[in-house]
Amino acid sequence: MKSLADYGDPTDRATAERLEADDVLAQYKSQFVITNPNLCYLDGNSLGRLPRATVTAVNELMVREWGHELVDGWSHWIDEAQPTGDLLGRATLGAAAGQVLVCDTTSVNFYQLCVAAIKARPGRKTVIIDAANFPTDRFILAGIAEQFGLNLITLNNDGMGGPGAVDVDADCEMITPEILERFMNDDVALVTLQVIHYRSGSRPQVKAITDLVRSHGGLVVWDASHAAGAIDIQFDDWGVDLAVGCTYKYGNSGPGSPAWLYVSKRLQGELRVPIQGWFAQDDQFSMGPFFEPNQQIRGFQIASPSIMGLRCVKTSYSMIEEAGIKNIAAKAAIGTDLMIALFDAWLAPLGFTLLTPRESSNRGGHITIGHPEAKRIAAALRKYANVVPDYRTPNSIRLAIAPLPTSFTEVWDGMARIRDSVTRRDYLRIDDNGSRVT
Ligand SMILES: Cc1ncc(COP(=O)(O)O)c(C=O)c1O
């Protein structure tokens, strides 16, 4: 496989054009709705673009199925979370059939699996998370710890602290097995970490950490929201037990599209979720007085799935499966290499710092750059430079290559516009826009 250096000087736009000419995924960009061809959309790690095929799929569902079949549609919609889960698992998680459901939100799935894991380790009182984890995971785990009287340890890898914070010396927020080992003992029921850190983009060693926690008798819930669809995940081979993630980032399934959960076959009969909804009932339509859960993946489903949402997921993950996750991961790696090379040449001299690991095997599809004026710079890029990045408090700008809809020249142009906008000091013209969303 060629490396970035084989394509020439990264600061020359012709290098990005050569990368594009060699890109086996190049044709996918035209399969997305792009209303502004001059926009550099570098935020596919937050919300992916809309596939054209999704418009057709949802329209057909409404007209041919819902509109025509009415309630009879449920006879074939009822179990749709499972084949869609199998597709998503096959396309992006390295998961054999029967271990993934597409349902609910990442937050709900996270709560379900964390409580189920803790209950499966009775007598153990310690749960561990890191300070740089996504807020929903930290807040939900803190709530669970309070609810069940557990000892919550927050590994303080970004200086922000949190409940039960203990300082750890982590490079780019990354929790290594060596860092975690100091906190492992036979009181730890659960550890939860991200496969790709939402802010720094770091990628911890999933297999080594899973093995370490298992060797102490605990379980890990992985949040792969920023990883699935950007890197080559192999949950079955890595021996992962439990994971959750969303579908609206690199999965391109739309705002608020249903999330997924992965429960290894090994654990399906052992775990009991706390929200005992009727879709988990083994004989669902017997409507009986007692909850008797299905012992397979349906035992983790709560309620009626959003069929419209599932069709969005089915359409976009069929595209991912066809494109091939190895091709996608390779493009994310070289695309972020290009970003880092341009960061070194253009952005470091303007006072930016790189907050993401330089080695592509230690990151995913986005890089994060720091600047004291990050918030205003991110706003100025949208307003004056036709670049969409995103800002994360306190001083970070994330820049992503979503391998199917983003081209190499789009990345190159985006980086050049960032350089020019900051050189012009566009950000000095930005006042707080008053939006809650950053
Ligand atoms: C790592 C991570 N986990 C969880 C979530 C929240 O997911 P949801 O709002 O779908 O529950 C996000 C959202 O961006 C995320 O980045």
PDB file of N, CA and C and ligand atoms in Angstrom, residues 45-46 104-108 133-137 194 196-198 223-226 244-246 248-249 256-257 259 392 398, ligand 1:
ATOM      1  N   ASN A  45     -17.746  13.416  11.023  1.00  0.00           N
ATOM      2  CA  ASN A  45     -17.631  12.686  12.296  1.00  0.00           C
ATOM      3  C   ASN A  45     -18.702  13.153  13.275  1.00  0.00           C
ATOM      4  N   SER A  46     -19.437  14.190  12.900  1.00  0.00           N
ATOM      5  CA  SER A  46     -20.504  14.664  13.773  1.00  0.00           C
ATOM      6  C   SER A  46     -21.853  14.290  13.159  1.00  0.00           C
ATOM      7  N   ASP A 104     -32.927   2.256  19.497  1.00  0.00           N
ATOM      8  CA  ASP A 104     -32.826   3.316  20.502  1.00  0.00           C
ATOM      9  C   ASP A 104     -31.668   4.279  20.227  1.00  0.00           C
ATOM     10  N   THR A 105     -31.122   4.854  21.287  1.00  0.00           N
ATOM     11  CA  THR A 105     -30.019   5.803  21.142  1.00  0.00           C
ATOM     12  C   THR A 105     -28.770   5.199  21.772  1.00  0.00           C
ATOM     13  N   THR A 106     -27.626   5.787  21.477  1.00  0.00           N
ATOM     14  CA  THR A 106     -26.395   5.315  22.126  1.00  0.00           C
ATOM     15  C   THR A 106     -26.542   5.449  23.641  1.00  0.00           C
ATOM     16  N   SER A 107     -27.142   6.538  24.080  1.00  0.00           N
ATOM     17  CA  SER A 107     -27.270   6.778  25.527  1.00  0.00           C
ATOM     18  C   SER A 107     -28.097   5.678  26.194  1.00  0.00           C
ATOM     19  N   VAL A 108     -29.245   5.335  25.608  1.00  0.00           N
ATOM     20  CA  VAL A 108     -30.104   4.292  26.189  1.00  0.00           C
ATOM     21  C   VAL A 108     -29.379   2.946  26.142  1.00  0.00           C
ATOM     22  N   ASN A 133     -14.016  10.991  28.360  1.00  0.00           N
ATOM     23  CA  ASN A 133     -15.091  10.252  27.706  1.00  0.00           C
ATOM     24  C   ASN A 133     -16.222  11.217  27.349  1.00  0.00           C
ATOM     25  N   PHE A 134     -17.101  10.783  26.458  1.00  0.00           N
ATOM     26  CA  PHE A 134     -18.196  11.650  26.025  1.00  0.00           C
ATOM     27  C   PHE A 134     -19.129  11.915  27.214  1.00  0.00           C
ATOM     28  N   PRO A 135     -19.648  13.145  27.325  1.00  0.00           N
ATOM     29  CA  PRO A 135     -20.456  13.490  28.509  1.00  0.00           C
ATOM     30  C   PRO A 135     -21.587  12.512  28.795  1.00  0.00           C
ATOM     31  N   THR A 136     -22.310  12.061  27.761  1.00  0.00           N
ATOM     32  CA  THR A 136     -23.455  11.192  28.053  1.00  0.00           C
ATOM     33  C   THR A 136     -23.003   9.930  28.793  1.00  0.00           C
ATOM     34  N   ASP A 137     -21.874   9.370  28.398  1.00  0.00           N
ATOM     35  CA  ASP A 137     -21.364   8.164  29.055  1.00  0.00           C
ATOM     36  C   ASP A 137     -20.986   8.464  30.507  1.00  0.00           C
ATOM     37  N   GLN A 194     -13.861   4.694  25.177  1.00  0.00           N
ATOM     38  CA  GLN A 194     -14.244   4.888  23.777  1.00  0.00           C
ATOM     39  C   GLN A 194     -13.226   4.209  22.853  1.00  0.00           C
ATOM     40  N   ILE A 196     -12.622   5.238  19.755  1.00  0.00           N
ATOM     41  CA  ILE A 196     -11.921   6.452  19.316  1.00  0.00           C
ATOM     42  C   ILE A 196     -12.420   7.587  20.213  1.00  0.00           C
ATOM     43  N   HIS A 197     -11.491   8.308  20.816  1.00  0.00           N
ATOM     44  CA  HIS A 197     -11.886   9.428  21.680  1.00  0.00           C
ATOM     45  C   HIS A 197     -12.579  10.511  20.873  1.00  0.00           C
ATOM     46  N   TYR A 198     -13.733  10.965  21.387  1.00  0.00           N
ATOM     47  CA  TYR A 198     -14.525  11.928  20.603  1.00  0.00           C
ATOM     48  C   TYR A 198     -13.774  13.232  20.364  1.00  0.00           C
ATOM     49  N   ASP A 223     -17.575   2.272  23.719  1.00  0.00           N
ATOM     50  CA  ASP A 223     -18.389   3.192  22.922  1.00  0.00           C
ATOM     51  C   ASP A 223     -17.618   3.452  21.622  1.00  0.00           C
ATOM     52  N   ALA A 224     -18.181   2.948  20.529  1.00  0.00           N
ATOM     53  CA  ALA A 224     -17.491   3.052  19.230  1.00  0.00           C
ATOM     54  C   ALA A 224     -18.143   4.096  18.325  1.00  0.00           C
ATOM     55  N   SER A 225     -18.807   5.089  18.932  1.00  0.00           N
ATOM     56  CA  SER A 225     -19.519   6.084  18.115  1.00  0.00           C
ATOM     57  C   SER A 225     -18.611   6.771  17.104  1.00  0.00           C
ATOM     58  N   HIS A 226     -17.380   7.089  17.505  1.00  0.00           N
ATOM     59  CA  HIS A 226     -16.468   7.802  16.600  1.00  0.00           C
ATOM     60  C   HIS A 226     -15.559   6.862  15.821  1.00  0.00           C
ATOM     61  N   VAL A 244     -21.381  -0.205  22.198  1.00  0.00           N
ATOM     62  CA  VAL A 244     -22.503   0.592  21.678  1.00  0.00           C
ATOM     63  C   VAL A 244     -21.943   1.632  20.714  1.00  0.00           C
ATOM     64  N   GLY A 245     -22.832   2.226  19.930  1.00  0.00           N
ATOM     65  CA  GLY A 245     -22.385   3.312  19.060  1.00  0.00           C
ATOM     66  C   GLY A 245     -23.560   3.882  18.292  1.00  0.00           C
ATOM     67  N   CYS A 246     -23.307   4.969  17.599  1.00  0.00           N
ATOM     68  CA  CYS A 246     -24.371   5.631  16.848  1.00  0.00           C
ATOM     69  C   CYS A 246     -24.198   5.355  15.349  1.00  0.00           C
ATOM     70  N   TYR A 248     -25.173   8.003  13.023  1.00  0.00           N
ATOM     71  CA  TYR A 248     -25.326   9.267  12.270  1.00  0.00           C
ATOM     72  C   TYR A 248     -24.010   9.932  11.917  1.00  0.00           C
ATOM     73  N   LYS A 249     -22.884   9.382  12.375  1.00  0.00           N
ATOM     74  CA  LYS A 249     -21.584   9.995  12.055  1.00  0.00           C
ATOM     75  C   LYS A 249     -21.075   9.363  10.758  1.00  0.00           C
ATOM     76  N   GLY A 256     -30.298  11.784  14.529  1.00  0.00           N
ATOM     77  CA  GLY A 256     -31.156  11.016  15.435  1.00  0.00           C
ATOM     78  C   GLY A 256     -31.480   9.616  14.937  1.00  0.00           C
ATOM     79  N   SER A 257     -30.720   9.123  13.961  1.00  0.00           N
ATOM     80  CA  SER A 257     -30.972   7.763  13.470  1.00  0.00           C
ATOM     81  C   SER A 257     -30.705   6.757  14.596  1.00  0.00           C
ATOM     82  N   ALA A 259     -29.406   3.938  17.075  1.00  0.00           N
ATOM     83  CA  ALA A 259     -28.048   3.522  17.423  1.00  0.00           C
ATOM     84  C   ALA A 259     -27.944   1.995  17.357  1.00  0.00           C
ATOM     85  N   ARG A 392     -14.898  21.896  19.879  1.00  0.00           N
ATOM     86  CA  ARG A 392     -15.170  21.234  21.153  1.00  0.00           C
ATOM     87  C   ARG A 392     -14.422  21.980  22.251  1.00  0.00           C
ATOM     88  N   ARG A 398     -12.204  20.025  15.521  1.00  0.00           N
ATOM     89  CA  ARG A 398     -12.072  18.681  14.928  1.00  0.00           C
ATOM     90  C   ARG A 398     -12.265  18.783  13.422  1.00  0.00           C
TER      91      ARG A 398
HETATM   92  C1  LIG B   1     -18.838   8.929  21.878  1.00  0.00           C
HETATM   93  C2  LIG B   1     -20.281   9.304  21.924  1.00  0.00           C
HETATM   94  N1  LIG B   1     -21.118   8.604  22.705  1.00  0.00           N
HETATM   95  C3  LIG B   1     -22.430   8.914  22.782  1.00  0.00           C
HETATM   96  C4  LIG B   1     -22.966   9.958  22.041  1.00  0.00           C
HETATM   97  C5  LIG B   1     -24.413  10.354  22.245  1.00  0.00           C
HETATM   98  O1  LIG B   1     -25.244   9.644  21.502  1.00  0.00           O
HETATM   99  P1  LIG B   1     -26.832   9.824  21.541  1.00  0.00           P
HETATM  100  O2  LIG B   1     -27.162  11.272  21.661  1.00  0.00           O
HETATM  101  O3  LIG B   1     -27.237   9.284  20.195  1.00  0.00           O
HETATM  102  O4  LIG B   1     -27.343   9.013  22.653  1.00  0.00           O
HETATM  103  C6  LIG B   1     -22.144  10.684  21.187  1.00  0.00           C
HETATM  104  C7  LIG B   1     -22.691  11.786  20.385  1.00  0.00           C
HETATM  105  O5  LIG B   1     -22.034  12.460  19.630  1.00  0.00           O
HETATM  106  C8  LIG B   1     -20.759  10.349  21.135  1.00  0.00           C
HETATM  107  O6  LIG B   1     -19.931  11.053  20.375  1.00  0.00           O
END
